[in-house]
Short mmCIF file of C-alpha atoms in Angstrom, two decimals:
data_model
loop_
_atom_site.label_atom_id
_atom_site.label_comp_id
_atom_site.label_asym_id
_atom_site.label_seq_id
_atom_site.Cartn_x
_atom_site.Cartn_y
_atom_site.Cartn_z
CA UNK V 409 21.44 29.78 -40.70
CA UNK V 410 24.18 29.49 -43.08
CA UNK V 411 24.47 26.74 -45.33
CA UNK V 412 28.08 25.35 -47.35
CA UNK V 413 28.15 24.79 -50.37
CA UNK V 414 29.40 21.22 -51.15
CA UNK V 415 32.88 22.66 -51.76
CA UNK V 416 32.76 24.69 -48.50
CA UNK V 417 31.87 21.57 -46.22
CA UNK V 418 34.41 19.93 -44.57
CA UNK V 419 35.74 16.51 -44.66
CA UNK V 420 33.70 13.85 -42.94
CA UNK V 421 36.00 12.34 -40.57
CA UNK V 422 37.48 8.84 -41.64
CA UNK V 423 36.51 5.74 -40.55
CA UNK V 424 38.20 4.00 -37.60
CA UNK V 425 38.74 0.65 -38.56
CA UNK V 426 37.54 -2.18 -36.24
CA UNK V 427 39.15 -4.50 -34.62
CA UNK V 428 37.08 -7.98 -35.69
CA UNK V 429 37.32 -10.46 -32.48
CA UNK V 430 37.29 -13.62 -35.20
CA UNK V 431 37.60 -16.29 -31.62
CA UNK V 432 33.93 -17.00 -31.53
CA UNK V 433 33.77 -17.60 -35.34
CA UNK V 434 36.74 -19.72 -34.84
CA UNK V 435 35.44 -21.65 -32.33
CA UNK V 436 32.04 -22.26 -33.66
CA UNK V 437 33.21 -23.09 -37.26
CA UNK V 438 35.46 -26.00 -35.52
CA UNK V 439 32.45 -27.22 -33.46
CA UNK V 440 30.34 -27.57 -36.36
CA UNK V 441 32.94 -29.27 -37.87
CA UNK V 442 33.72 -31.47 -35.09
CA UNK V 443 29.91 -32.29 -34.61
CA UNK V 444 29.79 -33.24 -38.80
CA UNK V 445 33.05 -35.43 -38.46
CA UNK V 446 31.03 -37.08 -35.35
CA UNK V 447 28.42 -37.59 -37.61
CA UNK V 448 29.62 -39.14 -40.53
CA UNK V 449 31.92 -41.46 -38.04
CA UNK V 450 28.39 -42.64 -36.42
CA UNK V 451 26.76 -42.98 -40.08
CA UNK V 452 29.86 -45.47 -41.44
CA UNK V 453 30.09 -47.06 -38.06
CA UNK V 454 26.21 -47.87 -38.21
CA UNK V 455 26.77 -48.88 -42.06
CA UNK V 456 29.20 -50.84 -41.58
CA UNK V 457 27.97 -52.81 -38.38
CA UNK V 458 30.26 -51.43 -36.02
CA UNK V 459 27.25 -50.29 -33.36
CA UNK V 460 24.10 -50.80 -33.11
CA UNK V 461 20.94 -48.12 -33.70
CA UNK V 462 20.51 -48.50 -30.07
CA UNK V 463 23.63 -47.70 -28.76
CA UNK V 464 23.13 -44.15 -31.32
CA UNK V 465 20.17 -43.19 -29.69
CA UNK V 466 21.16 -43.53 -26.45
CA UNK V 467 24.13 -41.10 -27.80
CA UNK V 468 21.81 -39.23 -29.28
CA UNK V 469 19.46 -38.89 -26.08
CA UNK V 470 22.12 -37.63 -23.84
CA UNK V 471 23.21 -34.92 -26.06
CA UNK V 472 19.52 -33.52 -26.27
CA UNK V 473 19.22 -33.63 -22.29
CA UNK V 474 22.22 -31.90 -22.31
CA UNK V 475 20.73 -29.10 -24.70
CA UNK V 476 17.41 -29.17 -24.21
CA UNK V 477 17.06 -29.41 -20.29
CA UNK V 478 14.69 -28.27 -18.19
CA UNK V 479 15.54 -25.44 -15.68
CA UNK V 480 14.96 -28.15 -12.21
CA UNK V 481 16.95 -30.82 -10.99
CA UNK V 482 16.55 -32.80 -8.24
CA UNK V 483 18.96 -31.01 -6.20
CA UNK V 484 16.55 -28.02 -7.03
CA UNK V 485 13.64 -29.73 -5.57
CA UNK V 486 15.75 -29.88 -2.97
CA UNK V 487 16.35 -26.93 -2.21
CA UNK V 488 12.73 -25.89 -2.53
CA UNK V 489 11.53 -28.18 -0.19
CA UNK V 490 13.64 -27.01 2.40
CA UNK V 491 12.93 -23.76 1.78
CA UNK V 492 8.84 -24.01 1.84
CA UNK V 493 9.56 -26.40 5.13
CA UNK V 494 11.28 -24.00 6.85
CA UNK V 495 8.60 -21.24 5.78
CA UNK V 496 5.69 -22.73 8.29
CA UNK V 497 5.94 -21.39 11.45
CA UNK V 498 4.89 -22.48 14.09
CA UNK V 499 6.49 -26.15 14.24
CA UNK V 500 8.95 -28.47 14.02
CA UNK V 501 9.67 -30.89 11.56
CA UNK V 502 12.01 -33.40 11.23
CA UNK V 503 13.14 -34.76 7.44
CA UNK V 504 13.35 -38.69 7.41
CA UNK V 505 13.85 -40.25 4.38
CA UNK V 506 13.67 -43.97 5.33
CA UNK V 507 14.74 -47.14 3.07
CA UNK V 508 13.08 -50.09 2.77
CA UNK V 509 12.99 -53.04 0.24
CA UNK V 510 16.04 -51.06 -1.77
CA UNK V 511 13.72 -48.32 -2.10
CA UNK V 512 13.86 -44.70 -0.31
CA UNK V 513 10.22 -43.27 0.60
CA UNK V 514 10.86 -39.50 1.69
CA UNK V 515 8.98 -38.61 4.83
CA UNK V 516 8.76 -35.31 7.42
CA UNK V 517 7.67 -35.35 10.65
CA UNK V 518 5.78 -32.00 12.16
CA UNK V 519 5.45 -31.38 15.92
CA UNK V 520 4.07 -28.12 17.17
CA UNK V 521 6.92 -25.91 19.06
CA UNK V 522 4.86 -25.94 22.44
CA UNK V 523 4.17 -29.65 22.11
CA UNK V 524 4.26 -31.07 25.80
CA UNK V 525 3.79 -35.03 25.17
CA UNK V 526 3.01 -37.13 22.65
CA UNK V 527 -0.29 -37.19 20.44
CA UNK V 528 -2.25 -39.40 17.78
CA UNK V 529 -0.21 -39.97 14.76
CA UNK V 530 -1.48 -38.65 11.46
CA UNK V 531 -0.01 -39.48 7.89
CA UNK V 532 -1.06 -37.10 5.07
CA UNK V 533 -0.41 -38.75 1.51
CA UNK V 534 -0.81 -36.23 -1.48
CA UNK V 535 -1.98 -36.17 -4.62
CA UNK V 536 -1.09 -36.69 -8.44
CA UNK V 537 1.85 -34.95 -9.50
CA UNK V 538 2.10 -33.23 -6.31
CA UNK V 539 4.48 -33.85 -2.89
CA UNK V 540 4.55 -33.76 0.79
CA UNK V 541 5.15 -29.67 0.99
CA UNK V 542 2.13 -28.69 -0.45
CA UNK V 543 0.41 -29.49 3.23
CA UNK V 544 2.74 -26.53 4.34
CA UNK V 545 -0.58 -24.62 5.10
CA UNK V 546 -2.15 -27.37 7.16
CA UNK V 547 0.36 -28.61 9.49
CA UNK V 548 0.91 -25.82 11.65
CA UNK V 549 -2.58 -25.86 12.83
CA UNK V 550 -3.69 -29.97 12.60
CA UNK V 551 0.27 -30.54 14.73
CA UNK V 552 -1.85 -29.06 17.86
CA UNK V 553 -3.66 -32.23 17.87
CA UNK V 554 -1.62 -34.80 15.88
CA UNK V 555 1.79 -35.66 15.42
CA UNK V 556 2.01 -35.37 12.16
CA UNK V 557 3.84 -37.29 9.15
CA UNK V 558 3.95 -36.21 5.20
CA UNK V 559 4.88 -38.53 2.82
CA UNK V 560 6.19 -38.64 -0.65
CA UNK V 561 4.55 -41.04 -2.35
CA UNK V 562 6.70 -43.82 -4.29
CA UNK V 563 7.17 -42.80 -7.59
CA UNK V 564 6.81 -38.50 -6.72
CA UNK V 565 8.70 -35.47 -4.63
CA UNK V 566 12.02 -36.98 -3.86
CA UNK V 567 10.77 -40.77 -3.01
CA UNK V 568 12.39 -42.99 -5.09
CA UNK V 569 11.06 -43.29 -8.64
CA UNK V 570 11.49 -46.90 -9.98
CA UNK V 571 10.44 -47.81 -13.19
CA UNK V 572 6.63 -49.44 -12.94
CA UNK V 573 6.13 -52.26 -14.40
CA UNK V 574 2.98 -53.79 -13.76
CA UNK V 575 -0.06 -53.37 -15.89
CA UNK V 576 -3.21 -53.38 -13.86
CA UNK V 577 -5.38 -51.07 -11.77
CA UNK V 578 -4.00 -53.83 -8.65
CA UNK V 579 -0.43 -53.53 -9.88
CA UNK V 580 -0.31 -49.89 -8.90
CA UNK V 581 -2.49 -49.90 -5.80
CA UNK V 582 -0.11 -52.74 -4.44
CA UNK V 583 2.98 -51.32 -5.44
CA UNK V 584 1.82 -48.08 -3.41
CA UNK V 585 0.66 -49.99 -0.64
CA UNK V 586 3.47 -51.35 -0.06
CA UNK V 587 6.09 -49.20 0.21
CA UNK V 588 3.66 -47.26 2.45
CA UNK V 589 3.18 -50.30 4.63
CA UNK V 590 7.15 -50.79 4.56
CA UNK V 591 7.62 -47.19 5.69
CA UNK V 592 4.83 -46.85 8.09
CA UNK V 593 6.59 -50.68 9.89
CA UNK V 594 10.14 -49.09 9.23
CA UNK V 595 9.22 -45.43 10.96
CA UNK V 596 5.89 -45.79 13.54
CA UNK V 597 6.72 -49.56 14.14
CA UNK V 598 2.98 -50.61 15.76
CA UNK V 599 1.43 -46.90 16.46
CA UNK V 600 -2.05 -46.43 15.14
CA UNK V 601 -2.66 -44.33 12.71
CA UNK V 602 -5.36 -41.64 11.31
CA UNK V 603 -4.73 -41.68 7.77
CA UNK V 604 -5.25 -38.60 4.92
CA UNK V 605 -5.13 -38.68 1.20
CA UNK V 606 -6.13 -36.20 -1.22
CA UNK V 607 -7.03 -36.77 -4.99
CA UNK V 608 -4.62 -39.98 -5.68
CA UNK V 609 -3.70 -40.00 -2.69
CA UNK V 610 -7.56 -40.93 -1.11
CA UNK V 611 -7.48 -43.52 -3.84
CA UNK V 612 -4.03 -45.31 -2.10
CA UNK V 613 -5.21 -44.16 0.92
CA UNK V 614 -9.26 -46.20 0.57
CA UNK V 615 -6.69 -49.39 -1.20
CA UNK V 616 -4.35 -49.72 1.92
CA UNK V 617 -7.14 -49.39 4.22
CA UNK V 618 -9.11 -51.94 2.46
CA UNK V 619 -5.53 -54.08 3.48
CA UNK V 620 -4.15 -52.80 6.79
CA UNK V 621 -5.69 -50.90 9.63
CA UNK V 622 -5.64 -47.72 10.53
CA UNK V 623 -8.34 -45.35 12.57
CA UNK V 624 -9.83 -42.43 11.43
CA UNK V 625 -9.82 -42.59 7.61
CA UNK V 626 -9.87 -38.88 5.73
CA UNK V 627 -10.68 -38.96 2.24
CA UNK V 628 -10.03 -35.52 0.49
CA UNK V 629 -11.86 -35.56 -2.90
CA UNK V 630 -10.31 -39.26 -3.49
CA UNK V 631 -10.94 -40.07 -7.26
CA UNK V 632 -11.04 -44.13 -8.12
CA UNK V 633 -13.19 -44.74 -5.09
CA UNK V 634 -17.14 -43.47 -6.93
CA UNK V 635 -18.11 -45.34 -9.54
CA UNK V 636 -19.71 -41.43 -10.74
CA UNK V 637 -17.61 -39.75 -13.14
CA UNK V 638 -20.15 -36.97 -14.93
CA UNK V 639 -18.25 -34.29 -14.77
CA UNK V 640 -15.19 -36.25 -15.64
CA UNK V 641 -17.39 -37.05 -18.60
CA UNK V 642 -18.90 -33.83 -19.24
CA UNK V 643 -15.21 -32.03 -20.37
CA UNK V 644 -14.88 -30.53 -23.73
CA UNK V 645 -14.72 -33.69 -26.46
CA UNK V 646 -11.16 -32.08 -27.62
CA UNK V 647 -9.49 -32.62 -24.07
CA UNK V 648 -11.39 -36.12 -23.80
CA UNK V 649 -9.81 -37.06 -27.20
CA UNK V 650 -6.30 -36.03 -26.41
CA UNK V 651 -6.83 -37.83 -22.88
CA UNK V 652 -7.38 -41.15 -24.99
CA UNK V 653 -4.72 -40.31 -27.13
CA UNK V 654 -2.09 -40.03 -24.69
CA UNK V 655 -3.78 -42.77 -22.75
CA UNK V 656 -2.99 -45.26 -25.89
CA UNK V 657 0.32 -44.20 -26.32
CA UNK V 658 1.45 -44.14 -23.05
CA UNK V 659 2.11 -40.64 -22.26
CA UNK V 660 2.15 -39.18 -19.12
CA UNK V 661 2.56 -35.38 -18.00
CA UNK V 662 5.96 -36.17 -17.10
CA UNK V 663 7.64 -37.23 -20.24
CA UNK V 664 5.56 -34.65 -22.47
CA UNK V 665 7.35 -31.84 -19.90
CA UNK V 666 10.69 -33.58 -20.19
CA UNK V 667 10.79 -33.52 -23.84
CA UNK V 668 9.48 -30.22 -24.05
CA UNK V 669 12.00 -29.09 -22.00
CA UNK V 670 12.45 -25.45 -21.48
CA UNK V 671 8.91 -24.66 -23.35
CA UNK V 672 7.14 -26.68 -21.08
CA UNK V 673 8.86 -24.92 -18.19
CA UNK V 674 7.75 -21.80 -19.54
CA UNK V 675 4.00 -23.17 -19.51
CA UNK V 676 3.76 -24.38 -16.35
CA UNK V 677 5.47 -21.20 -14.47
CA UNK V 678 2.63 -19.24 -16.56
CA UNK V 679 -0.75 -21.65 -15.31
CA UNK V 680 1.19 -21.54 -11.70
CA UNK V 681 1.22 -17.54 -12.00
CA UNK V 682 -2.33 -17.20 -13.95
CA UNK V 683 -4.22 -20.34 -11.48
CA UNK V 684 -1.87 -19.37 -8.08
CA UNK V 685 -5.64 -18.50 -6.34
CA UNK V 686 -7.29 -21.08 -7.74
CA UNK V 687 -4.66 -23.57 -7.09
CA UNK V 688 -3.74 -21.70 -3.74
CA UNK V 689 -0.42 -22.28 -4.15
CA UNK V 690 -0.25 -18.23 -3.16
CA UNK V 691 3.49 -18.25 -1.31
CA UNK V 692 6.48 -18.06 -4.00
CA UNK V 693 8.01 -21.09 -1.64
CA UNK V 694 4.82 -23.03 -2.40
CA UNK V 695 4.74 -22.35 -6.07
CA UNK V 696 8.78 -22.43 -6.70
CA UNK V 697 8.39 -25.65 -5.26
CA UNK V 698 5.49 -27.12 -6.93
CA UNK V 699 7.07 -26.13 -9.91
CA UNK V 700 9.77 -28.31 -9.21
CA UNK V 701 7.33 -30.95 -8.37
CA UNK V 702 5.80 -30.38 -12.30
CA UNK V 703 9.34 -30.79 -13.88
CA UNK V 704 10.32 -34.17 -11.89
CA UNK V 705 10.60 -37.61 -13.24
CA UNK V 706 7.94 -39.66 -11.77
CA UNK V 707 7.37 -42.78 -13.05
CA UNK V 708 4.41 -42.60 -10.04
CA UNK V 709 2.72 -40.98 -13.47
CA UNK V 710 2.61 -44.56 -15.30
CA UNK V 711 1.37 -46.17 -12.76
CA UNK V 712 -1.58 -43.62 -12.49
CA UNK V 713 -2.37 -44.68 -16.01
CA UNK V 714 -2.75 -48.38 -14.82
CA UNK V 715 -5.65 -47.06 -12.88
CA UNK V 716 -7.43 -44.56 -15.26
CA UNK V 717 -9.98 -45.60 -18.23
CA UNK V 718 -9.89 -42.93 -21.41
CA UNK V 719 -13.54 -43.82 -21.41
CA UNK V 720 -15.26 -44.48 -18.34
CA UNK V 721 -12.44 -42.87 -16.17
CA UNK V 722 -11.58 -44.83 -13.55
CA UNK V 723 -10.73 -48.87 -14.49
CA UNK V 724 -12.44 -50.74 -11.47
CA UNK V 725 -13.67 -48.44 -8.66
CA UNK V 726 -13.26 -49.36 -5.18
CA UNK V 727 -16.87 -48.28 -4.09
CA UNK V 728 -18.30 -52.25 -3.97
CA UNK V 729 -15.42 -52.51 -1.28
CA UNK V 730 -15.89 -49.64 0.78
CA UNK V 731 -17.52 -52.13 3.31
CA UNK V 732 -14.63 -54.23 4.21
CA UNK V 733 -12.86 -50.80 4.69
CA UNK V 734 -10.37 -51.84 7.93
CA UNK V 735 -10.68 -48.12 10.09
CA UNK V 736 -13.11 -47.54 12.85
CA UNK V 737 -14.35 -43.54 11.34
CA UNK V 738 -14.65 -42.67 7.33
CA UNK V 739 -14.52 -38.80 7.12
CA UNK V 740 -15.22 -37.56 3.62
CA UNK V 741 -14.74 -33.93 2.29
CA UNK V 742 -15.28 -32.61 -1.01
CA UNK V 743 -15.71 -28.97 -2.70
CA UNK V 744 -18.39 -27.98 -4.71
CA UNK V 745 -16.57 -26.66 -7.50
CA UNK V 746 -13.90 -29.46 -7.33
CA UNK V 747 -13.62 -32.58 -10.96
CA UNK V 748 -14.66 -35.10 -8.49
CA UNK V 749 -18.27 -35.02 -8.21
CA UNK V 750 -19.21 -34.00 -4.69
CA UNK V 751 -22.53 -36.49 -5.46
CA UNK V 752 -19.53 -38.92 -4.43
CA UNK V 753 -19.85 -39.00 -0.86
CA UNK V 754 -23.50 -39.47 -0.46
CA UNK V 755 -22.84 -43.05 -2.88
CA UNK V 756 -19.82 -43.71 -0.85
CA UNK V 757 -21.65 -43.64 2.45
CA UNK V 758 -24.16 -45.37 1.49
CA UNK V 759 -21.94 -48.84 0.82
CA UNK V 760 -19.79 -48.38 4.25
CA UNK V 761 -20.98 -50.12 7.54
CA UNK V 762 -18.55 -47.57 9.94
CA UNK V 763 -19.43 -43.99 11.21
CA UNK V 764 -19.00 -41.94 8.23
CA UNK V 765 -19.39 -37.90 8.24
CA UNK V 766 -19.73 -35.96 4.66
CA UNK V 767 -18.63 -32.10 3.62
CA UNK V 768 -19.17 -30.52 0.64
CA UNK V 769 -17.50 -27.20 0.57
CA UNK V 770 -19.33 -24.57 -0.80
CA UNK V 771 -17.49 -22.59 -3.77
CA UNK V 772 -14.11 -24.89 -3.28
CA UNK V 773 -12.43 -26.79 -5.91
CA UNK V 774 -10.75 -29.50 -5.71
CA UNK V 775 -7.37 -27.83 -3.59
CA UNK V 776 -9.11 -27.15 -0.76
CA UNK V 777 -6.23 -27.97 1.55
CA UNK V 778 -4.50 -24.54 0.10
CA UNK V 779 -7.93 -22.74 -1.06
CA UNK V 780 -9.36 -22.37 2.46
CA UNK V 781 -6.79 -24.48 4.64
CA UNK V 782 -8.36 -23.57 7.82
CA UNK V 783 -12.49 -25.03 6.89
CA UNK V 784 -9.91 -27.76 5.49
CA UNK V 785 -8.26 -28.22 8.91
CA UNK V 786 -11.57 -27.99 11.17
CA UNK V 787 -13.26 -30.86 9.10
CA UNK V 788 -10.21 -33.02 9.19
CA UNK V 789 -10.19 -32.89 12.97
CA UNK V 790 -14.08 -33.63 13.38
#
């Protein structure tokens, strides 16, 4: 190898210049300025009297929804529905969002494809935070007995979320009630009824039963209704704390995602991905759609709080009542694994004076509608 001596090397090429695009700087530089004028007009304005605080933060609000926004919209949710809906095979649904006392409660209606004339109606009411898709693994097989109707309950999924008001445990049980009542007068007129909840939705479901009649009633690991909350009780002090917390100040799931924005979309795709099997939300129409579900305003959330006690959990349990219970057949199913204590359903039977069957599902949490949707199915129909 030969090697030139500094003299003997040869020129290192020059430099090309480079072109500098200076549009982005130039834009940016004018926005900031534009945003600091902005700013100092809003800071004289409010010095000076001109407008109100108020009025600012409501400026103020929008500009941060704009920037910091969640990746979901309701037009998403949309979209997500209708694409886990038209997933299940095997039936036939039929979207029908109805209105009623200014108020839309959405609603789908599943027949099986080789349905030859008509059945028993059932209506399947979900829980908290959740919406009328995430039956998608249950209809197919229960729509060869029942005609079948999923509901979005006021306040969640695409029902209409108007702002809550009231302040007690009854408040919220009558302003669910209601609307379901108004729907079910609106859309099945006099038909009886079989009626499902699951989690929250067993609570509304035990409340309008307790009101209006209805056959076979189907409690799914209904909280609100047992007056035993031990293993509500027994969580780690740090998440009990934060519970009360939140509890005091009003905070639901909702507005801590909505302010979080894009972080808290980040968290909730990673506990859908990490908890899919535990959740059994195992299809990605199921979990794009639940994730949907997570990132939705629903003021159903502060009513939820009306019913919930940071210390005792539930405010006034519906267990003393469970006698004047208006169905013919209580049916109640819990998993073995699942919050609610499966201990539950042996009080619960023991204070009603109709038929009443218990399950407890062996090594099931408390999603056993998606976990194992076919045990699910079989005790629903017994």
């Amino acid at each position: 190898m030969t090697t030139l001596r500094n003299e003997e090397r040869l020129p290192a090429p020059p430099i090309p210049m480079m072109r500098t695009n200076k549009g982005p700087r130039i834009v940016v530089f004018f926005a900031a300025f534009l945003l600091s004028l902005k700013a100092t007009v809003v800071l004289l304005a409010i010095r000076y009297g001109i407008v109100n605080t108020a009025a600012v933060a409501a400026v103020v609000y929008g500009l941060y929804r704009t920037v910091w926004k969640l990746p979901s919209s309701p037009l998403k949710l949309h979209e997500a529905e209708s694409k886990l809906l038209n997933s299940i095979e095997g039936v036939i649904y039929e979207q029908r969002p109805v209105e009623v006392n200014g108020i839309t409660i959405n609603s789908v209606r599943f027949v099986a494809k080789d349905a030859t004339g008509p059945k028993k109606v059932l209506v399947m009411l979900h829980g908290l935070g959740a919406g009328l898709g995430v039956w998608s693994k249950n209809v197919a097989e229960l729509s060869a007995t029942y005609d079948i109707w999923c509901v979005d309950l006021l306040g969640f999924g695409r029902s209409s979320s108007p702002p809550f008001t009231g302040e007690t445990q009854d408040d919220a049980l009558k302003w669910w009630t209601d609307s379901i009542h108004a729907w079910r007068l609106a859309t099945l007129k006099d038909a009886r009824i079989d009626l499902l909840g699951h989690s929250l939705g067993g609570f509304i479901a035990t409340a309008y039963a307790l009101s209006y009649e209805v056959d076979k009633l189907i409690l799914a690991a209904p909280v609100g209704v047992s007056s035993i909350t031990k293993r509500l009780q027994s969580l780690p002090l740090l998440a009990r704390m934060s519970f009360r917390m939140l509890h005091a100040l009003r905070i639901t799931r909702t507005k801590m995602t909505r302010v979080l924005g894009p972080v808290a979309a980040f968290i909730v795709k990673k506990i859908l991905d990490r908890r899919a099997t535990w959740y059994g939300f195992t299809t990605p129409e199921l979990k794009e759609y639940v994730f949907h579900l997570q990132c939705a305003d629903s003021t159903g959330e502060d009513a939820f709080l009306a019913t919930v006690c940071p210390v005792t959990g539930w405010r006034k349990p519906l267990i003393t009542q469970v006698a004047e219970l208006k169905a013919t057949q209580l049916n109640l199913i819990f998993g073995e694994r699942d919050f609610v204590d499966s201990s539950s359903g042996p009080e619960i039977a023991q204070f009603t004076t109709i038929p009443t069957k218990v399950t407890i599902l062996e090594d099931v949490g408390h999603h056993m509608y998606t976990t194992v949707p076919s045990l699910f199915n079989r005790h629903v129909l017994e």
